Amino acid sequence: MIDTKETLGQIASTHPAAMHVFLRHRLDFCCGGAQKFTEACHTAGLDPNDVASEIAVEAEGRPVARWDTKPLPEVISFILNRYHEPLRRDLSVLTEAAARVERVHGKKPSCPRGLTECLVQFDAELREHMSKEEQVLFPAILAGGRGAQLHMPIRVMLQEHDDHGANLRRLRELTTQFIPPPEACATWRALYSGLDKLESELMEHIHLENNVLFPRALNG
Ligand SMILES: [Fe+2]
Ligand SMILES: [Fe+2]
């Protein structure tokens, strides 16, 4: 059972199945990981006991690996393989799909106008961000760097994660919460479900860095 006095980030680290429940209820466990669980539930109009029970059920049905106890090189290699590489691939596919939808359906009022431009910008920011992690921060951690020497690069990454969070909120606004209109074609539907998946994976990815990797590297 979870400790309801903990923060969303702590609970997501020690009970990874909680991430699915948090995503379902739109509780921000990555950039907003410092929020206390109980307060976050109340703010969202949820009963903390109900959410805690949901997490228990989720944990039984779908065991998820815990990364807070694994060696840091393993955590880094998981982040690179599970999140960095697929994100680059998904962004290209989704940007192309958005361009096609805007080109073909631009005259419909429900068309997500401006989505392609937003994705092109987001793509560039994410690629630059991941390059910094891959070329500077992660090698420093792998070389044994800990504590004060990592403060500055980690501060920059945290700020950029907040910017990613703002970009995700913008994507939701442009796409009516990723819910396609009834007239949407197959590409349009696939685009929205792909963006929904991108949002979940980016939140898990940022959570793993903000709430697991970075604190351990800073305190290690
Ligand atoms: Fe990353
Ligand atoms: Fe990151």
GROMACS .gro file of N, CA and C in nm, residues 19 24 77 144 152 175 182:
model
   21
   19MET      N    1   0.190   0.524  -1.184
   19MET     CA    2   0.197   0.617  -1.298
   19MET      C    3   0.075   0.603  -1.389
   24ARG      N    4  -0.418   0.847  -1.578
   24ARG     CA    5  -0.562   0.838  -1.598
   24ARG      C    6  -0.634   0.958  -1.537
   77SER      N    7   2.070   0.365  -1.921
   77SER     CA    8   2.057   0.288  -2.045
   77SER      C    9   1.909   0.261  -2.076
  144GLY      N   10   3.099   0.888  -1.282
  144GLY     CA   11   3.107   0.891  -1.135
  144GLY      C   12   3.080   1.027  -1.076
  152MET      N   13   2.449   2.251  -1.178
  152MET     CA   14   2.416   2.340  -1.288
  152MET      C   15   2.351   2.266  -1.406
  175THR      N   16  -0.570   2.015  -2.973
  175THR     CA   17  -0.631   1.891  -3.023
  175THR      C   18  -0.755   1.851  -2.942
  182PRO      N   19  -1.589   1.368  -3.487
  182PRO     CA   20  -1.652   1.254  -3.556
  182PRO      C   21  -1.609   1.244  -3.703
   0.00000   0.00000   0.00000
